[in-house]
Short mmCIF file of C-alpha atoms and ligand atoms in Angstrom, two decimals:
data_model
loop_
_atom_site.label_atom_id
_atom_site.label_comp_id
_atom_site.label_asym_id
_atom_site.label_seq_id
_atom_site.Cartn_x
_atom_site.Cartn_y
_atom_site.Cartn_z
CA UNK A 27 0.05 22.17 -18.71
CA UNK A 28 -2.16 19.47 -18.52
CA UNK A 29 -0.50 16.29 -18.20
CA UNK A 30 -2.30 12.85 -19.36
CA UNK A 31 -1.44 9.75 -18.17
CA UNK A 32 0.69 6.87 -20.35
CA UNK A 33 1.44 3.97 -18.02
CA UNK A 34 -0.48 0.84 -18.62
CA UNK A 35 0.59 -0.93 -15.58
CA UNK A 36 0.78 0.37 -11.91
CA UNK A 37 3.59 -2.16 -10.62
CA UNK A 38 6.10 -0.66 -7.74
CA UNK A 39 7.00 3.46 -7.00
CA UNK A 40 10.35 2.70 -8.31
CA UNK A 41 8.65 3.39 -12.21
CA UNK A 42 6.69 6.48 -10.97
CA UNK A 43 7.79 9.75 -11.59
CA UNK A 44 7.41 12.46 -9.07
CA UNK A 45 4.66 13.99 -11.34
CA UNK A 46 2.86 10.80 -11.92
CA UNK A 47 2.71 10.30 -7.87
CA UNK A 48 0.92 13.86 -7.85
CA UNK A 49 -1.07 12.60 -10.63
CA UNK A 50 -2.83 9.88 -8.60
CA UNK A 51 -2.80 11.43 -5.35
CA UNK A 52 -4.76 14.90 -6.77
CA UNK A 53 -7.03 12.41 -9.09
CA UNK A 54 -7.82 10.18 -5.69
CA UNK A 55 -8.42 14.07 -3.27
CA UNK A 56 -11.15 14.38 -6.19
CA UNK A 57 -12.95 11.33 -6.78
CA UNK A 58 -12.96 10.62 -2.88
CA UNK A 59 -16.12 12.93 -2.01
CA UNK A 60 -18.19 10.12 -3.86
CA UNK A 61 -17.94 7.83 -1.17
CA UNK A 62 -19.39 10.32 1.27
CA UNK A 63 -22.30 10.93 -1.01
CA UNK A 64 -26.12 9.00 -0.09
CA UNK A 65 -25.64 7.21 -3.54
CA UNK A 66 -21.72 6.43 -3.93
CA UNK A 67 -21.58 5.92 -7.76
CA UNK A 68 -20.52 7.36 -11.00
CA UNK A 69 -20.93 6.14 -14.18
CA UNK A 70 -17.15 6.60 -15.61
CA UNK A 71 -15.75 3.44 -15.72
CA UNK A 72 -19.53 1.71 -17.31
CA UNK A 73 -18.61 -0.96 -19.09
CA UNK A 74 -15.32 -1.87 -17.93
CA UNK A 75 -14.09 -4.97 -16.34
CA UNK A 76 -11.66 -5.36 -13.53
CA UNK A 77 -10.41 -8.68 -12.34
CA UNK A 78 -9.27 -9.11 -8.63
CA UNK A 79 -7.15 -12.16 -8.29
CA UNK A 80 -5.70 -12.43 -4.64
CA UNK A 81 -3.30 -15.15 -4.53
CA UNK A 82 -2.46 -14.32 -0.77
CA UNK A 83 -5.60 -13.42 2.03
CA UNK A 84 -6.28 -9.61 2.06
CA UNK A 85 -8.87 -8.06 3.67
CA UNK A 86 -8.12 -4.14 3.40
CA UNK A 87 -6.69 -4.17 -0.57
CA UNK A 88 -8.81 -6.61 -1.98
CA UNK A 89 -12.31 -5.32 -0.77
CA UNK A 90 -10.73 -1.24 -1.27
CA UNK A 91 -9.91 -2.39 -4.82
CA UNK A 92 -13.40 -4.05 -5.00
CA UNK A 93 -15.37 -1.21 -3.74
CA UNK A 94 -13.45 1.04 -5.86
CA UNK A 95 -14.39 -0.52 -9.03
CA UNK A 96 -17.91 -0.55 -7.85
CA UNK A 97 -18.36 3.18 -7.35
CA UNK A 98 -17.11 4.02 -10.58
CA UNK A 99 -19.51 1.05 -12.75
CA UNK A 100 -16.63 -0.83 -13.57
CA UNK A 101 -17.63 -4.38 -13.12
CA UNK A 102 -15.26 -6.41 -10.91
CA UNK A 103 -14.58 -10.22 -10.31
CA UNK A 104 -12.86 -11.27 -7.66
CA UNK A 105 -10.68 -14.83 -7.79
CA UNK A 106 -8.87 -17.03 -5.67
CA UNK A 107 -6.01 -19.47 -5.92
CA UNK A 108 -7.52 -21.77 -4.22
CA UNK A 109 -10.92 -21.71 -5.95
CA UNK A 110 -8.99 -21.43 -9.73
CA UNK A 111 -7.51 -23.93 -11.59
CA UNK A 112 -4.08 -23.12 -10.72
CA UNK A 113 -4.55 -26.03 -8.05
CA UNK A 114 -5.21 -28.40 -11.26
CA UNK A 115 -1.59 -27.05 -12.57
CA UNK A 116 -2.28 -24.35 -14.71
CA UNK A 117 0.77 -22.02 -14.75
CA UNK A 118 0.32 -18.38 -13.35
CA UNK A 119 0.64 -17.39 -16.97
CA UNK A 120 -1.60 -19.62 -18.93
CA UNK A 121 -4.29 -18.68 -16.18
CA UNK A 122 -4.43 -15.25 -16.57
CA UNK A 123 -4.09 -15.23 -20.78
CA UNK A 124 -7.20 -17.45 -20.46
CA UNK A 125 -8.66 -14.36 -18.33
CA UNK A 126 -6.91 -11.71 -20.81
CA UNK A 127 -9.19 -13.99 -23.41
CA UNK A 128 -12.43 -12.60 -21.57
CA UNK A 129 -11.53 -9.16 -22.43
CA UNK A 130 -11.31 -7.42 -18.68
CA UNK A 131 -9.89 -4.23 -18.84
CA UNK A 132 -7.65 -4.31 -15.90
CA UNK A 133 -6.18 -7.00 -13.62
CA UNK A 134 -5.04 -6.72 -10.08
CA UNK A 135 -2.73 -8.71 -8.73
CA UNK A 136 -1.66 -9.86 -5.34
CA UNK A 137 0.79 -12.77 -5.44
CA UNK A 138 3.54 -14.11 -2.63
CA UNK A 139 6.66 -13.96 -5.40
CA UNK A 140 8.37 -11.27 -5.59
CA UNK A 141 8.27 -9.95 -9.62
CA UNK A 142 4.80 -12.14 -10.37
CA UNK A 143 2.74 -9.14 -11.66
CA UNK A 144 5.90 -7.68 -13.80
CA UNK A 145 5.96 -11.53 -15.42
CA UNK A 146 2.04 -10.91 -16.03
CA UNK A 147 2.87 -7.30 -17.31
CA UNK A 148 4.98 -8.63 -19.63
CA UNK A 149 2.51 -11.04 -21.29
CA UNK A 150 -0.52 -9.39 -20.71
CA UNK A 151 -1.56 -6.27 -23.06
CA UNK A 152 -4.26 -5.59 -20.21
CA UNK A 153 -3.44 -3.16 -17.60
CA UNK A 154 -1.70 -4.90 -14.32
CA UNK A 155 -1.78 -3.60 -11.01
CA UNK A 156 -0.05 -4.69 -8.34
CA UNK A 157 -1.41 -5.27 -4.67
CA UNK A 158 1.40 -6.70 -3.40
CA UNK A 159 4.18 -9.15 -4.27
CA UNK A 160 6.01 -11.24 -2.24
CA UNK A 161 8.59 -8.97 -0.17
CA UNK A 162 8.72 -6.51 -2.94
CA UNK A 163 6.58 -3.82 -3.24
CA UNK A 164 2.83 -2.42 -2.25
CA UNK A 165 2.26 0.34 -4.66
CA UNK A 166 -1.13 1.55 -4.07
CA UNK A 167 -0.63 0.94 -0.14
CA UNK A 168 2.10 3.75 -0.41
CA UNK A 169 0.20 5.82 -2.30
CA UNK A 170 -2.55 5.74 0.19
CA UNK A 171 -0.29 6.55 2.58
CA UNK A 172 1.00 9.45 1.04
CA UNK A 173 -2.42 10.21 0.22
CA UNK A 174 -3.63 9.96 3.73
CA UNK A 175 -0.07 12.41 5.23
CA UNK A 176 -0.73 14.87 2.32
CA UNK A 177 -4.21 15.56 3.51
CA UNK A 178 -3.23 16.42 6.95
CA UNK A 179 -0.16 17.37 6.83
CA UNK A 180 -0.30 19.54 3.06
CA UNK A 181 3.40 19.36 2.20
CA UNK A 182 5.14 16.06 2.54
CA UNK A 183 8.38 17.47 0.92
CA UNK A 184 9.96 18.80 3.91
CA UNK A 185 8.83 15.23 6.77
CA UNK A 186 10.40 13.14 8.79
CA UNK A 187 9.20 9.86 8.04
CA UNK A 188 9.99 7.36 10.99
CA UNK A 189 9.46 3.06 9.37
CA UNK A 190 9.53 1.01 12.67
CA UNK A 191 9.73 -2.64 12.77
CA UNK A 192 10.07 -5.91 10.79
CA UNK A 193 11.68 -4.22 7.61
CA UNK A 194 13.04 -6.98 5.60
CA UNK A 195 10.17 -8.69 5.21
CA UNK A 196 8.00 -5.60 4.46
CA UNK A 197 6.45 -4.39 0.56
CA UNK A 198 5.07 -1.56 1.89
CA UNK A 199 8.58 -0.35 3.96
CA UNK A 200 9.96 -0.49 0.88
CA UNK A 201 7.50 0.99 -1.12
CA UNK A 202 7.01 3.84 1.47
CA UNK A 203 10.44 4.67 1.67
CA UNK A 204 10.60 4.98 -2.52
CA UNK A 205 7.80 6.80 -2.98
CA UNK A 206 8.39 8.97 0.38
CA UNK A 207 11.84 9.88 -0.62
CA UNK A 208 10.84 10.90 -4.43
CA UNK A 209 8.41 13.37 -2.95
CA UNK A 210 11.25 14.82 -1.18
CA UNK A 211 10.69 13.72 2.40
CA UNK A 212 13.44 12.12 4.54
CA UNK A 213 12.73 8.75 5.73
CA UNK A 214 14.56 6.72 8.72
CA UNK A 215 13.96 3.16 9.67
CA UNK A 216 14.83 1.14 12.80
CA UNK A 217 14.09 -2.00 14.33
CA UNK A 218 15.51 -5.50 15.58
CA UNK A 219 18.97 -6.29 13.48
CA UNK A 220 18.17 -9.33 12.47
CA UNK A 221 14.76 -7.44 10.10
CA UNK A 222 17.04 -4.82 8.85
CA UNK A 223 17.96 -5.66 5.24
CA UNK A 224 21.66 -5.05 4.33
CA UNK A 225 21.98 -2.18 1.75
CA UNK A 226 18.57 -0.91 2.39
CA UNK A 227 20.30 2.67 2.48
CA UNK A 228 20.54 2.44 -1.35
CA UNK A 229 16.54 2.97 -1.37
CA UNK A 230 16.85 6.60 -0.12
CA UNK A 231 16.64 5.38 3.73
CA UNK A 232 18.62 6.21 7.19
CA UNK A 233 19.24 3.45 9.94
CA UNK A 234 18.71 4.78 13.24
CA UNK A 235 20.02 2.89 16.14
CA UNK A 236 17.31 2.47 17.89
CA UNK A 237 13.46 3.10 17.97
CA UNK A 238 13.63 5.65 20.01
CA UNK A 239 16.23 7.82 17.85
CA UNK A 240 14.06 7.11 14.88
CA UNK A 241 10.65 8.28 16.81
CA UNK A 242 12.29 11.36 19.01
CA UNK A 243 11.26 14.02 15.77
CA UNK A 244 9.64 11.97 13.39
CA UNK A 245 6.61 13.39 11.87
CA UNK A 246 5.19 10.47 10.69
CA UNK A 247 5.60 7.51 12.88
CA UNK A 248 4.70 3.99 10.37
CA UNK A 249 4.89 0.74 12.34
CA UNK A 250 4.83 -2.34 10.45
CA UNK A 251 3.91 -5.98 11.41
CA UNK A 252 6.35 -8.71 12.13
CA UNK A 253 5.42 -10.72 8.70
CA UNK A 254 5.93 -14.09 10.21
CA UNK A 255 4.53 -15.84 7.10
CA UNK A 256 7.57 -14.89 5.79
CA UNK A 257 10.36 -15.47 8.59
CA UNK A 258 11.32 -19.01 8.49
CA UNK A 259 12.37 -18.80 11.96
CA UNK A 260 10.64 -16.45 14.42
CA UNK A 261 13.61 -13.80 14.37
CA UNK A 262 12.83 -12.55 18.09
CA UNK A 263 12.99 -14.20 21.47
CA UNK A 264 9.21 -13.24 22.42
CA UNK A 265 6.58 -10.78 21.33
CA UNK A 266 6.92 -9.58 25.11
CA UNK A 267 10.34 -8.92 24.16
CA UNK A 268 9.75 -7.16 20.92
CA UNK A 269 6.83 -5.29 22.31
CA UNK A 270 9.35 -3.44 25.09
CA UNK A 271 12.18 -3.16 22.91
CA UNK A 272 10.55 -2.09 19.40
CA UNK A 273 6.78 -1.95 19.61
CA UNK A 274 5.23 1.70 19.89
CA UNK A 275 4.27 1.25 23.69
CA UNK A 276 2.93 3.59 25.98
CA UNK A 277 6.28 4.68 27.28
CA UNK A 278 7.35 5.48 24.05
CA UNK A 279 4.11 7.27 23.02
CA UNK A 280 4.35 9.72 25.86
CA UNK A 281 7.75 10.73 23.91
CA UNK A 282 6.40 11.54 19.96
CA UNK A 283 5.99 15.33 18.70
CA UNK A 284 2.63 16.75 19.85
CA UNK A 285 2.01 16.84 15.88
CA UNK A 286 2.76 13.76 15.15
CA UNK A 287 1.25 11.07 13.03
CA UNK A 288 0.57 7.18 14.10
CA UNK A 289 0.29 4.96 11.04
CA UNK A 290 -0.26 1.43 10.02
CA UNK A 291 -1.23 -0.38 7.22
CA UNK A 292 -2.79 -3.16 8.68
CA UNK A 293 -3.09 -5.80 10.27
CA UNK A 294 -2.25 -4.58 13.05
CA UNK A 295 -0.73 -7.33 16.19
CA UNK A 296 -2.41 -5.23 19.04
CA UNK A 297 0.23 -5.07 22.21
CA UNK A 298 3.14 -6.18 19.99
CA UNK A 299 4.65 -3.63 17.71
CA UNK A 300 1.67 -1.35 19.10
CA UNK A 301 -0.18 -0.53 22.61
CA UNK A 302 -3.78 -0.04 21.75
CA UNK A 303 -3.37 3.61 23.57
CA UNK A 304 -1.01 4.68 20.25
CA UNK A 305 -3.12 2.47 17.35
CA UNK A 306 -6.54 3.97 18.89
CA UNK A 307 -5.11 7.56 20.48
CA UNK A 308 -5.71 11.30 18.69
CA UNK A 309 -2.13 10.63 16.99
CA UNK A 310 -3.63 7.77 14.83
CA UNK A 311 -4.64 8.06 11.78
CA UNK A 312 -4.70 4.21 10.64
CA UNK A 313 -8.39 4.14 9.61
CA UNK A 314 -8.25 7.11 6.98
CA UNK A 315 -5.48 5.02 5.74
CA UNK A 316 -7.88 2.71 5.08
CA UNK A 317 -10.50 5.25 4.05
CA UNK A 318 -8.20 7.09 1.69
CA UNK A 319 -7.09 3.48 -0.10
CA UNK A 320 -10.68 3.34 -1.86
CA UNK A 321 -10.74 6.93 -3.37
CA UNK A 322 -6.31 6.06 -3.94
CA UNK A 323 -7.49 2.25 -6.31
CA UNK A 324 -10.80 4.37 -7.53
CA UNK A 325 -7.45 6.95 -9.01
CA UNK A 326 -5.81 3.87 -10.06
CA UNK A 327 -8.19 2.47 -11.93
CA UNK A 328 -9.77 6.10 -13.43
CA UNK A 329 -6.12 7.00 -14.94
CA UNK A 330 -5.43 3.02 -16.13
CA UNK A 331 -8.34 2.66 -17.91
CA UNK A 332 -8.53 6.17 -19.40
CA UNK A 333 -11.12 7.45 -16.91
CA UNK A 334 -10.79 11.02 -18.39
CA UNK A 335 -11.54 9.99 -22.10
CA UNK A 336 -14.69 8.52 -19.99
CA UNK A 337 -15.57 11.28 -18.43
CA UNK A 338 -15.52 13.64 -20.86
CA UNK A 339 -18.03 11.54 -23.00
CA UNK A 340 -20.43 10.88 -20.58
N1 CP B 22 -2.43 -3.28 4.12
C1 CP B 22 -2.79 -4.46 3.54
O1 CP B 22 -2.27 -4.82 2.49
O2 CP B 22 -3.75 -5.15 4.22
P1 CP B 22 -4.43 -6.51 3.69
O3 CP B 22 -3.34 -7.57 3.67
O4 CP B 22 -5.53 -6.81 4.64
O5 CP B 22 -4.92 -6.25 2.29
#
């Protein structure tokens, strides 16, 4: 049975089904030989228009979401807060009907509130996709991730799937441990107390006690940035401190399975919650990540803009 894809929005992994997750991680294994050919473009998405609007900095999502729109002909526009009117007083809303008005066929978002590209869902008969909001989720960063474990790994269903670090303040810990657990992979988190959310366990999640319990037979090893933009108060003594007590060091990489997989989704704080020997070492595989997240938005915006009606007419 050939299944087609509804959805007009890609907003968190809570509203993906387990089928819809295969969806876009088969459609992404297919389109990504394209950027490993001389010329790295196909016409499918000709004609389309896909506005970028980053309200916080990116430099891994907004240029994969770029250069995924690029290799399929879809145009793309990228904006800024800073460089819209939104500084004038425009609301969030009123600013992106006035884009809707332009006629783009899809618009990604990346805002720091938590719920801003639902809102724009909402309003907005244009496809929305979300690339990050606030402390809430990271779809298409867990999806890449995913993506990137699938290819090496083949079967996710049966992992361990070890989050390490500054949880609480995290979109992609807690879209990694939705869209982990849905594909049937058990997923345990540790780090400092005071980043642990209360009643995280209700997103399909173990608390281990300590890093070490969490790493000992994890297959997947995922260490996560302290988000300090977030933190009103630094929630650790020192980064020396955290580094010893919760950062992948060298001690602790001596201890992982000989299988077993170093990720990050960047940007990574090099000798804090990882020694360059574990980010750079034969375990990691934190640039594919970053490899895998154009061919992962390229999916995105293929299934959201009806790249298969495309395809088939070209
Ligand atoms: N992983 C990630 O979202 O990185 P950027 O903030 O650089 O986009």
């Amino acid at each position: 049975m050939t299944m087609t894809w509804t959805k007009k929005d890609l907003l968190d992994m809570e509203s993906l089904s387990r089928d819809e997750i295969v969806m876009i991680l088969e459609t992404a294994s297919g389109l990504k030989e394209i950027s490993e050919r001389s010329i790295k473009k196909v016409p499918t998405l000709r004609g389309k228009t896909i506005v970028l609007f980053f309200m916080e900095p990116s430099t891994r999502t907004r240029i994969s979401f770029d250069i995924a729109a690029k290799r399929l002909s879809a145009d793309s526009i990228s904006i800024a807060a800073s460089s819209s009117s939104i500084i004038k007083g425009e609301t969030l809303i009123d600013t992106a009907r006035n884009i809707e008005a332009m006629r783009p066929d899809i618009f990604v978002m990346r805002h720091s509130s938590a719920g801003a590209p639902h809102l724009l869902a909402k309003h907005l008969s244009v496809g929305v996709v979300n690339a990050g909001d606030g402390m809430h989720a990271h779809p298409t960063q867990a999806l890449l991730d995913m993506m990137t474990v699938r290819e090496i790994k083949k079967d996710i269903s049966n992992l361990k799937v070890a989050i390490i670090g500054d949880i609480a303040h995290s979109r992609v810990a807690r879209s990694n441990i939705v869209g982990f657990n849905r594909m049937g992979a058990s997923v345990t988190i540790a780090g400092p107390p005071t980043m642990i959310p209360a009643g995280i366990e209700q997103l399909g999640t173990s608390v281990a006690k300590s890093v070490d319990e969490a790493i000992e037979d994890a297959d997947v090893i995922m260490m996560l940035r302290i988000q300090k933009e977030r933190q009103k108060n630094f929630l650790m003594p020192s980064e020396r401190e955290y580094a010893v007590r919760y950062g992948l060091n060298r001690m602790r990489l001596r201890r992982i399975k000989p299988d077993a997989l170093i990720m990050h989704p960047g940007p990574i704080n090099r000798g804090v919650e990882i020694a360059p020997e574990a980010a750079d070492g034969p375990h990691s595989i934190i640039l594919e990540q970053v490899t895998n997240g154009v061919a992962l938005r390229m999916a995105v915006f293929y299934l959201l803009a009806g790249g298969i009606r495309n395809a088939d007419s070209d």
